[in-house]
Tab-separated table of C-alpha atoms and ligand atoms in Angstrom:
chain	number	residue	atom	x	y	z
A	1	UNK	CA	120.957	-58.600	-100.279
A	2	UNK	CA	119.966	-61.584	-98.181
A	3	UNK	CA	116.540	-61.110	-96.581
A	4	UNK	CA	117.836	-61.540	-93.053
A	5	UNK	CA	120.210	-58.567	-93.456
A	6	UNK	CA	117.783	-56.599	-95.627
A	7	UNK	CA	115.407	-56.620	-92.652
A	8	UNK	CA	118.090	-55.075	-90.487
A	9	UNK	CA	119.686	-52.653	-92.968
A	10	UNK	CA	116.696	-51.746	-95.123
A	11	UNK	CA	116.419	-52.265	-98.894
A	12	UNK	CA	119.015	-50.708	-101.212
A	13	UNK	CA	121.455	-49.866	-98.429
A	14	UNK	CA	124.736	-48.685	-100.052
A	15	UNK	CA	126.514	-51.300	-97.931
A	16	UNK	CA	124.235	-54.006	-99.383
A	17	UNK	CA	126.980	-55.744	-101.382
A	18	UNK	CA	129.169	-55.977	-98.280
A	19	UNK	CA	126.190	-57.273	-96.284
A	20	UNK	CA	125.691	-59.946	-98.936
A	21	UNK	CA	129.326	-61.022	-98.590
A	22	UNK	CA	128.977	-61.197	-94.801
A	23	UNK	CA	125.843	-63.301	-95.189
A	24	UNK	CA	127.523	-65.606	-97.725
A	25	UNK	CA	130.651	-65.952	-95.574
A	26	UNK	CA	132.811	-64.339	-98.276
A	27	UNK	CA	135.996	-62.736	-96.952
A	28	UNK	CA	135.960	-58.911	-96.954
A	29	UNK	CA	138.632	-57.098	-98.960
A	30	UNK	CA	140.727	-54.075	-97.963
A	31	UNK	CA	138.395	-51.885	-100.045
A	32	UNK	CA	135.292	-53.289	-98.306
A	33	UNK	CA	136.764	-52.544	-94.894
A	34	UNK	CA	137.764	-49.002	-95.889
A	35	UNK	CA	134.249	-48.378	-97.243
A	36	UNK	CA	132.834	-49.482	-93.901
A	37	UNK	CA	135.125	-47.019	-92.088
A	38	UNK	CA	134.108	-44.205	-94.464
A	39	UNK	CA	130.362	-44.925	-94.082
A	40	UNK	CA	128.227	-42.892	-91.656
A	41	UNK	CA	125.681	-45.682	-91.276
A	42	UNK	CA	126.841	-46.766	-87.847
A	43	UNK	CA	123.691	-48.807	-87.140
A	44	UNK	CA	124.174	-50.845	-90.348
A	45	UNK	CA	127.842	-51.470	-89.522
A	46	UNK	CA	126.838	-52.522	-86.006
A	47	UNK	CA	124.132	-54.851	-87.352
A	48	UNK	CA	126.700	-56.569	-89.576
A	49	UNK	CA	129.097	-56.934	-86.631
A	50	UNK	CA	126.341	-58.408	-84.482
A	51	UNK	CA	125.351	-60.812	-87.275
A	52	UNK	CA	128.967	-62.005	-87.652
A	53	UNK	CA	129.343	-62.339	-83.841
A	54	UNK	CA	126.272	-64.570	-83.614
A	55	UNK	CA	127.473	-66.771	-86.434
A	56	UNK	CA	130.956	-67.108	-84.910
A	57	UNK	CA	129.403	-68.006	-81.534
A	58	UNK	CA	127.681	-71.067	-82.957
A	59	UNK	CA	124.252	-72.564	-82.306
A	60	UNK	CA	122.932	-72.175	-78.764
A	61	UNK	CA	125.661	-69.652	-77.867
A	62	UNK	CA	124.361	-66.591	-79.732
A	63	UNK	CA	123.813	-64.627	-76.524
A	64	UNK	CA	127.021	-65.662	-74.738
A	65	UNK	CA	129.302	-62.865	-73.523
A	66	UNK	CA	132.477	-64.011	-71.830
A	67	UNK	CA	134.429	-62.584	-68.913
A	68	UNK	CA	137.193	-63.781	-66.602
A	69	UNK	CA	137.984	-63.173	-62.936
A	70	UNK	CA	141.573	-61.903	-63.150
A	71	UNK	CA	144.210	-59.422	-62.046
A	72	UNK	CA	146.938	-57.426	-63.768
A	73	UNK	CA	150.452	-57.658	-62.374
A	74	UNK	CA	153.188	-55.258	-63.526
A	75	UNK	CA	156.504	-56.114	-61.854
A	76	UNK	CA	158.420	-53.060	-63.137
A	77	UNK	CA	157.661	-49.712	-64.733
A	78	UNK	CA	161.245	-49.051	-65.804
A	79	UNK	CA	161.631	-49.313	-69.579
A	80	UNK	CA	164.416	-48.761	-72.091
A	81	UNK	CA	161.789	-47.787	-74.671
A	82	UNK	CA	160.217	-44.356	-74.861
A	83	UNK	CA	156.833	-44.905	-76.530
A	84	UNK	CA	155.279	-41.448	-76.604
A	85	UNK	CA	151.791	-42.659	-75.662
A	86	UNK	CA	153.001	-44.494	-72.547
A	87	UNK	CA	152.585	-42.777	-69.166
A	88	UNK	CA	153.111	-45.981	-67.246
A	89	UNK	CA	156.819	-46.492	-67.885
A	90	UNK	CA	159.675	-44.124	-67.109
A	91	UNK	CA	157.465	-42.004	-64.860
A	92	UNK	CA	158.243	-38.597	-63.485
A	93	UNK	CA	157.428	-37.191	-60.017
A	94	UNK	CA	153.878	-38.303	-59.288
A	95	UNK	CA	154.417	-41.917	-60.269
A	96	UNK	CA	157.706	-43.177	-58.838
A	97	UNK	CA	159.573	-45.921	-60.651
A	98	UNK	CA	159.676	-49.391	-59.137
A	99	UNK	CA	161.038	-52.873	-59.714
A	100	UNK	CA	159.576	-55.607	-57.534
A	101	UNK	CA	161.493	-58.396	-55.884
A	102	UNK	CA	160.061	-61.914	-56.189
A	103	UNK	CA	158.561	-61.469	-52.692
A	104	UNK	CA	156.875	-58.236	-53.711
A	105	UNK	CA	155.415	-59.914	-56.800
A	106	UNK	CA	154.104	-62.742	-54.621
A	107	UNK	CA	152.595	-60.276	-52.125
A	108	UNK	CA	150.756	-58.436	-54.910
A	109	UNK	CA	149.424	-61.738	-56.254
A	110	UNK	CA	148.377	-63.007	-52.797
A	111	UNK	CA	146.141	-59.980	-52.206
A	112	UNK	CA	144.092	-60.853	-55.281
A	113	UNK	CA	144.272	-64.619	-55.327
A	114	UNK	CA	142.294	-64.451	-52.092
A	115	UNK	CA	139.490	-62.863	-54.140
A	116	UNK	CA	139.246	-66.051	-56.228
A	117	UNK	CA	140.890	-64.993	-59.516
A	118	UNK	CA	141.786	-67.554	-62.211
A	119	UNK	CA	144.274	-65.572	-64.313
A	120	UNK	CA	147.247	-63.276	-63.767
A	121	UNK	CA	147.886	-60.976	-66.739
A	122	UNK	CA	151.523	-59.984	-66.230
A	123	UNK	CA	153.418	-57.447	-68.358
A	124	UNK	CA	156.087	-54.908	-67.561
A	125	UNK	CA	158.649	-52.468	-68.881
A	126	UNK	CA	161.838	-53.508	-70.676
A	127	UNK	CA	164.231	-53.357	-67.752
A	128	UNK	CA	167.753	-54.831	-67.853
A	129	UNK	CA	167.369	-55.646	-64.139
A	130	UNK	CA	164.474	-57.937	-65.068
A	131	UNK	CA	166.142	-60.420	-67.376
A	132	UNK	CA	165.088	-63.904	-68.444
A	133	UNK	CA	166.322	-65.436	-65.143
A	134	UNK	CA	164.159	-62.931	-63.244
A	135	UNK	CA	161.005	-63.801	-65.203
A	136	UNK	CA	161.700	-67.521	-64.936
A	137	UNK	CA	161.981	-67.089	-61.174
A	138	UNK	CA	158.812	-64.962	-61.005
A	139	UNK	CA	156.805	-67.491	-63.016
A	140	UNK	CA	158.142	-70.466	-61.036
A	141	UNK	CA	157.430	-68.762	-57.707
A	142	UNK	CA	153.880	-67.838	-58.748
A	143	UNK	CA	153.142	-71.318	-60.102
A	144	UNK	CA	154.626	-72.968	-56.982
A	145	UNK	CA	152.299	-70.992	-54.716
A	146	UNK	CA	149.260	-70.796	-57.026
A	147	UNK	CA	149.388	-73.809	-59.359
A	148	UNK	CA	145.744	-73.296	-60.407
A	149	UNK	CA	146.301	-69.746	-61.731
A	150	UNK	CA	146.886	-69.348	-65.481
A	151	UNK	CA	149.822	-67.065	-66.305
A	152	UNK	CA	148.994	-64.935	-69.359
A	153	UNK	CA	152.230	-63.017	-69.553
A	154	UNK	CA	154.938	-61.324	-71.632
A	155	UNK	CA	154.137	-59.365	-74.776
A	156	UNK	CA	156.015	-60.017	-78.017
A	157	UNK	CA	157.931	-56.804	-77.238
A	158	UNK	CA	159.197	-58.295	-73.977
A	159	UNK	CA	160.051	-61.601	-75.673
A	160	UNK	CA	162.139	-59.774	-78.282
A	161	UNK	CA	163.916	-57.802	-75.531
A	162	UNK	CA	164.675	-60.867	-73.364
A	163	UNK	CA	165.859	-62.898	-76.360
A	164	UNK	CA	168.210	-60.072	-77.420
A	165	UNK	CA	169.538	-59.650	-73.852
A	166	UNK	CA	170.369	-63.372	-73.680
A	167	UNK	CA	171.501	-63.669	-77.295
A	168	UNK	CA	169.109	-66.583	-77.879
A	169	UNK	CA	166.204	-67.205	-80.268
A	170	UNK	CA	162.573	-66.250	-79.663
A	171	UNK	CA	161.750	-69.951	-79.616
A	172	UNK	CA	164.325	-70.723	-76.920
A	173	UNK	CA	163.142	-67.752	-74.857
A	174	UNK	CA	159.520	-68.871	-75.065
A	175	UNK	CA	160.418	-72.494	-74.279
A	176	UNK	CA	162.263	-71.437	-71.104
A	177	UNK	CA	159.340	-69.259	-70.011
A	178	UNK	CA	156.854	-72.046	-70.779
A	179	UNK	CA	158.910	-74.471	-68.705
A	180	UNK	CA	158.705	-71.929	-65.853
A	181	UNK	CA	154.905	-71.610	-66.092
A	182	UNK	CA	153.957	-69.311	-68.966
A	183	UNK	CA	150.465	-70.374	-70.097
A	184	UNK	CA	149.621	-67.922	-72.904
A	185	UNK	CA	150.566	-64.472	-74.216
A	186	UNK	CA	148.587	-61.218	-74.129
A	187	UNK	CA	148.205	-59.040	-77.206
A	188	UNK	CA	150.065	-55.900	-76.154
A	189	UNK	CA	152.775	-54.095	-78.075
A	190	UNK	CA	151.114	-54.314	-81.497
A	191	UNK	CA	150.033	-50.627	-81.396
A	192	UNK	CA	149.547	-49.789	-85.114
A	193	UNK	CA	151.720	-51.843	-87.463
A	194	UNK	CA	152.284	-49.001	-89.932
A	195	UNK	CA	155.979	-47.972	-90.016
A	196	UNK	CA	155.202	-44.238	-90.134
A	197	UNK	CA	153.004	-44.326	-87.013
A	198	UNK	CA	155.620	-46.421	-85.203
A	199	UNK	CA	158.339	-43.974	-86.256
A	200	UNK	CA	156.334	-41.035	-84.836
A	201	UNK	CA	155.005	-42.671	-81.690
A	202	UNK	CA	157.204	-45.616	-80.734
A	203	UNK	CA	160.519	-45.255	-82.475
A	204	UNK	CA	162.768	-48.326	-82.150
A	205	UNK	CA	159.925	-50.481	-80.858
A	206	UNK	CA	159.532	-54.067	-82.090
A	207	UNK	CA	158.591	-53.927	-85.775
A	208	UNK	CA	155.331	-55.341	-87.100
A	209	UNK	CA	157.237	-58.190	-88.776
A	210	UNK	CA	158.959	-59.218	-85.532
A	211	UNK	CA	155.746	-58.856	-83.474
A	212	UNK	CA	153.954	-61.176	-85.905
A	213	UNK	CA	156.908	-63.576	-86.112
A	214	UNK	CA	157.009	-63.989	-82.315
A	215	UNK	CA	153.277	-64.716	-82.167
A	216	UNK	CA	153.757	-67.264	-84.959
A	217	UNK	CA	156.584	-68.946	-83.019
A	218	UNK	CA	154.391	-68.989	-79.893
A	219	UNK	CA	151.491	-70.550	-81.831
A	220	UNK	CA	153.791	-73.233	-83.232
A	221	UNK	CA	154.867	-74.049	-79.660
A	222	UNK	CA	151.198	-74.495	-78.722
A	223	UNK	CA	150.681	-71.182	-76.921
A	224	UNK	CA	147.452	-69.261	-77.456
A	225	UNK	CA	147.932	-65.507	-77.853
A	226	UNK	CA	145.886	-62.323	-78.299
A	227	UNK	CA	146.321	-59.262	-80.513
A	228	UNK	CA	145.661	-55.569	-79.837
A	229	UNK	CA	145.424	-52.379	-81.894
A	230	UNK	CA	145.983	-49.003	-80.205
A	231	UNK	CA	144.013	-46.109	-81.719
A	232	UNK	CA	144.247	-42.368	-81.170
A	233	UNK	CA	147.984	-42.266	-81.969
A	234	UNK	CA	147.812	-40.497	-85.370
A	235	UNK	CA	146.777	-43.524	-87.405
A	236	UNK	CA	144.500	-43.372	-90.448
A	237	UNK	CA	141.544	-45.658	-91.139
A	238	UNK	CA	143.653	-47.304	-93.858
A	239	UNK	CA	146.370	-48.010	-91.250
A	240	UNK	CA	143.783	-49.734	-89.048
A	241	UNK	CA	142.504	-51.892	-91.907
A	242	UNK	CA	146.072	-52.869	-92.879
A	243	UNK	CA	146.787	-53.741	-89.237
A	244	UNK	CA	143.805	-56.108	-89.195
A	245	UNK	CA	144.746	-57.639	-92.554
A	246	UNK	CA	148.253	-58.472	-91.312
A	247	UNK	CA	146.745	-60.166	-88.268
A	248	UNK	CA	144.300	-62.101	-90.455
A	249	UNK	CA	147.156	-63.313	-92.648
A	250	UNK	CA	149.209	-64.437	-89.638
A	251	UNK	CA	146.174	-66.225	-88.206
A	252	UNK	CA	145.699	-68.088	-91.511
A	253	UNK	CA	149.282	-69.348	-91.157
A	254	UNK	CA	149.545	-70.253	-87.467
A	255	UNK	CA	146.006	-70.111	-86.059
A	256	UNK	CA	146.783	-69.424	-82.384
A	257	UNK	CA	145.118	-66.031	-81.869
A	258	UNK	CA	142.087	-66.235	-79.607
A	259	UNK	CA	141.010	-62.675	-79.346
A	260	UNK	CA	141.412	-59.186	-80.837
A	261	UNK	CA	141.294	-56.176	-78.531
A	262	UNK	CA	140.870	-52.667	-79.974
A	263	UNK	CA	142.472	-50.211	-77.513
A	264	UNK	CA	142.027	-46.460	-77.165
A	265	UNK	CA	144.821	-44.144	-76.112
A	266	UNK	CA	144.534	-42.006	-72.966
A	267	UNK	CA	146.741	-38.919	-72.993
A	268	UNK	CA	147.439	-37.765	-69.419
A	269	UNK	CA	151.179	-37.550	-68.872
A	270	UNK	CA	151.961	-37.621	-72.624
A	271	UNK	CA	152.733	-34.777	-75.021
A	272	UNK	CA	151.021	-36.183	-78.108
A	273	UNK	CA	147.521	-34.789	-77.809
A	274	UNK	CA	148.077	-31.952	-80.285
A	275	UNK	CA	149.394	-34.331	-82.961
A	276	UNK	CA	146.566	-36.847	-82.815
A	277	UNK	CA	142.804	-37.060	-83.194
A	278	UNK	CA	141.083	-38.600	-80.217
A	279	UNK	CA	138.728	-41.406	-81.327
A	280	UNK	CA	135.024	-40.727	-80.780
A	281	UNK	CA	132.620	-43.298	-79.364
A	282	UNK	CA	131.465	-43.955	-82.941
A	283	UNK	CA	135.070	-44.558	-84.097
A	284	UNK	CA	135.530	-47.063	-81.273
A	285	UNK	CA	132.300	-48.879	-82.161
A	286	UNK	CA	133.447	-49.062	-85.796
A	287	UNK	CA	136.757	-50.602	-84.656
A	288	UNK	CA	134.806	-53.320	-82.840
A	289	UNK	CA	132.367	-54.039	-85.679
A	290	UNK	CA	134.882	-53.837	-88.532
A	291	UNK	CA	137.421	-55.995	-86.705
A	292	UNK	CA	134.693	-58.595	-86.178
A	293	UNK	CA	133.978	-58.523	-89.925
A	294	UNK	CA	137.570	-58.438	-91.215
A	295	UNK	CA	139.020	-60.858	-88.661
A	296	UNK	CA	136.773	-63.701	-89.763
A	297	UNK	CA	139.344	-66.195	-88.406
A	298	UNK	CA	139.488	-64.721	-84.864
A	299	UNK	CA	137.018	-66.405	-82.510
A	300	UNK	CA	136.635	-63.479	-80.076
A	301	UNK	CA	136.568	-59.669	-80.047
A	302	UNK	CA	137.011	-57.938	-76.697
A	303	UNK	CA	135.274	-54.792	-75.469
A	304	UNK	CA	137.934	-53.710	-72.952
A	305	UNK	CA	135.731	-51.987	-70.367
A	306	UNK	CA	138.725	-50.471	-68.533
A	307	UNK	CA	139.281	-48.187	-71.544
A	308	UNK	CA	135.803	-47.968	-73.105
A	309	UNK	CA	133.983	-47.374	-69.833
A	310	UNK	CA	130.995	-49.456	-68.822
A	311	UNK	CA	128.318	-47.901	-71.083
A	312	UNK	CA	130.294	-47.944	-74.318
A	313	UNK	CA	131.569	-51.461	-73.574
A	314	UNK	CA	127.956	-52.600	-73.161
A	315	UNK	CA	126.940	-51.086	-76.512
A	316	UNK	CA	130.040	-52.639	-78.148
A	317	UNK	CA	128.522	-56.033	-77.324
A	318	UNK	CA	125.817	-55.284	-79.900
A	319	UNK	CA	128.473	-54.323	-82.486
A	320	UNK	CA	130.352	-57.621	-82.592
A	321	UNK	CA	132.240	-57.935	-79.297
A	322	UNK	CA	131.626	-61.090	-77.260
A	323	UNK	CA	134.004	-60.599	-74.339
A	324	UNK	CA	134.298	-57.948	-71.621
A	325	UNK	CA	137.811	-59.027	-70.516
A	326	UNK	CA	138.198	-59.339	-66.766
A	327	UNK	CA	137.204	-58.148	-63.346
A	328	UNK	CA	140.808	-56.759	-63.182
A	329	UNK	CA	141.753	-56.231	-59.581
A	330	UNK	CA	144.538	-53.757	-60.463
A	331	UNK	CA	145.360	-51.899	-63.709
A	332	UNK	CA	148.235	-49.479	-64.102
A	333	UNK	CA	148.864	-48.778	-67.810
A	334	UNK	CA	145.637	-46.971	-68.754
A	335	UNK	CA	145.088	-45.504	-65.285
A	336	UNK	CA	148.583	-43.950	-65.372
A	337	UNK	CA	147.369	-42.149	-68.531
A	338	UNK	CA	144.139	-40.848	-67.020
A	339	UNK	CA	141.484	-43.583	-67.184
A	340	UNK	CA	138.955	-43.180	-64.394
A	341	UNK	CA	137.115	-46.492	-64.650
A	342	UNK	CA	136.730	-48.031	-61.196
A	343	UNK	CA	139.188	-50.837	-60.536
A	344	UNK	CA	138.068	-54.329	-59.634
A	345	UNK	CA	134.610	-54.907	-60.984
A	346	UNK	CA	132.962	-57.551	-58.817
A	347	UNK	CA	131.755	-60.618	-60.705
A	348	UNK	CA	128.169	-59.643	-59.849
A	349	UNK	CA	128.620	-56.208	-61.455
A	350	UNK	CA	130.280	-57.747	-64.530
A	351	UNK	CA	127.306	-60.069	-64.930
A	352	UNK	CA	124.849	-57.212	-64.415
A	353	UNK	CA	126.556	-55.240	-67.212
A	354	UNK	CA	126.187	-58.209	-69.550
A	355	UNK	CA	122.556	-58.912	-68.591
A	356	UNK	CA	121.515	-55.264	-68.935
A	357	UNK	CA	123.117	-55.133	-72.400
A	358	UNK	CA	120.810	-58.008	-73.404
A	359	UNK	CA	123.283	-60.919	-73.269
A	360	UNK	CA	124.049	-63.971	-71.145
A	361	UNK	CA	127.140	-63.856	-68.867
A	362	UNK	CA	129.598	-66.731	-69.240
A	363	UNK	CA	132.576	-66.980	-66.914
A	364	UNK	CA	135.568	-68.446	-68.762
A	365	UNK	CA	139.196	-69.355	-68.185
A	366	UNK	CA	142.031	-67.763	-70.175
A	367	UNK	CA	141.754	-70.163	-73.106
A	368	UNK	CA	137.958	-69.877	-73.303
A	369	UNK	CA	136.961	-73.048	-71.494
A	370	UNK	CA	133.590	-72.278	-69.956
A	371	UNK	CA	133.551	-72.239	-66.146
A	372	UNK	CA	129.908	-71.250	-65.652
A	373	UNK	CA	126.984	-70.088	-67.780
A	374	UNK	CA	124.796	-67.719	-65.745
A	375	UNK	CA	121.058	-68.232	-65.501
A	376	UNK	CA	119.048	-66.744	-68.372
A	377	UNK	CA	117.099	-63.560	-67.514
A	378	UNK	CA	114.675	-61.597	-69.634
A	379	UNK	CA	115.086	-57.855	-69.168
A	380	UNK	CA	113.609	-54.901	-70.995
A	381	UNK	CA	116.516	-53.108	-72.688
A	382	UNK	CA	116.198	-49.632	-74.301
A	383	UNK	CA	116.484	-49.773	-78.124
A	384	UNK	CA	120.068	-49.834	-79.427
A	385	UNK	CA	119.586	-46.627	-81.496
A	386	UNK	CA	118.701	-44.800	-78.275
A	387	UNK	CA	121.752	-46.166	-76.457
A	388	UNK	CA	124.071	-45.258	-79.356
A	389	UNK	CA	122.550	-41.755	-79.615
A	390	UNK	CA	123.234	-41.239	-75.888
A	391	UNK	CA	126.956	-41.838	-76.537
A	392	UNK	CA	127.267	-39.124	-79.198
B	1	V47	O1	150.600	-52.551	-75.530
B	1	V47	C1	150.045	-47.998	-73.626
B	1	V47	C2	148.545	-49.823	-74.556
B	1	V47	C3	148.761	-52.027	-74.065
B	1	V47	C4	148.548	-46.471	-73.278
B	1	V47	O2	145.701	-59.603	-74.345
B	1	V47	C5	147.899	-47.629	-73.720
B	1	V47	O3	143.852	-59.908	-73.268
B	1	V47	C6	145.871	-46.550	-73.582
B	1	V47	O4	147.801	-55.114	-74.296
B	1	V47	N1	146.450	-45.397	-73.182
B	1	V47	C7	148.719	-53.004	-72.901
B	1	V47	N2	146.562	-47.676	-73.871
B	1	V47	C8	147.313	-53.516	-72.644
B	1	V47	C9	147.046	-54.768	-73.420
B	1	V47	C10	145.867	-55.605	-73.116
B	1	V47	C11	144.806	-55.109	-72.388
B	1	V47	C12	143.729	-55.927	-72.110
B	1	V47	C13	143.703	-57.249	-72.512
B	1	V47	C14	144.783	-57.744	-73.237
B	1	V47	C15	144.792	-59.174	-73.645
B	1	V47	C16	145.879	-56.924	-73.551
B	1	V47	O5	148.232	-50.801	-73.596
B	1	V47	C17	150.072	-51.614	-74.646
B	1	V47	C18	149.690	-50.353	-75.382
B	1	V47	O6	149.180	-50.665	-76.655
B	1	V47	N3	148.855	-48.531	-73.956
B	1	V47	N4	149.875	-46.725	-73.211
B	1	V47	C19	147.776	-45.314	-73.027
B	1	V47	N5	148.341	-44.157	-72.670
B	2	SF4	FE1	157.939	-49.542	-72.522
B	2	SF4	FE2	155.688	-50.808	-73.273
B	2	SF4	FE3	155.571	-48.303	-72.230
B	2	SF4	FE4	156.602	-48.700	-74.671
B	2	SF4	S1	154.423	-49.107	-74.040
B	2	SF4	S2	157.509	-47.409	-73.035
B	2	SF4	S3	157.597	-50.690	-74.436
B	2	SF4	S4	156.232	-50.163	-71.165
């Protein structure tokens, strides 16, 4: 095993051959990734993730952790789908359904644009009242009033729905939305690609093949996109590895993914809790580290603080993540399902989280152009083992 990793993992670590591959830049196989999931040596897995993160960052950027000042905007929570993990759409009593007019969308944006955001992350339910004309109008109205704001909007699931409603191709749908102001696509709707999990949890939802095809079409049109993976919905470790391998293969072909975001399911308002195993903090850290190692062609891995919580998100930065997502002025999807993370993290707090995890805050735009690198600070940080032990 290469000396640099031997120092971190110790001699004769059973993961030594995988460590050697990571050091040599050799692509990990399905079996390697499954062995990592089955291993209990969480500190070794984390050390490999951190090593791969530093190498992907490039010289001089080893300590960079990115974030963006943004808001979420969800114009409708009415949806023709019935994903069993979703408490946001098709709500009952406590969460009334809504569909915003263009003016209501603009009002919601205005409240947050005043705070100085650079990105609107817009996604919504599949609602026949919100067709392609509606989204073209929404995008045009937002861009007319806020030309400087990047619109990261529309999941592959929404693109499939709008294209089917209009009877046009995915390419035509994306071209019309781009002409109206679409700047990039978020990674939602991927869930777990395995057919069995989809059948149990999100029957009739966009298939893996179509999700990947739409991202490929977007990449070929010059759009950057992201990719997610939702855990805690009855998936196996093998399912997670296969999910990552399909993303890696797509990225080899079309190259437009910027970032992978492992998500964790919240269960309030759902009836799935008895059929699933809730991921532990260690499972979530493995998702971060193993995705960093398997997705060797993805530049960024996100620790989505809204779902992980601040402490686990900070530790995830030492397991391979290099992005904390955004300040997020409003979030509905995870909060509808019981997340209690405070909304709207001020930029100062975001930077403090990054500093006190031992990294250097870098404010970015949606496509990872650097807006500002914060001043370097030297802080005394408790040892990682201690911080991981506190999570268990
Ligand atoms: O696709 C649905 C998930 C996703 C629940 O691209 C749930 O930068 C937890 O995609 N508990 C939407 N999760 C969020 C998303 C995202 C988030 C942050 C950044 C980016 C990005 C994308 O939320 C959905 C679904 O997988 N979801 N219900 C739930 N109960
Ligand atoms: Fe609809 Fe998306 Fe919720 Fe599924 S996850 S019900 S597609 S809003």
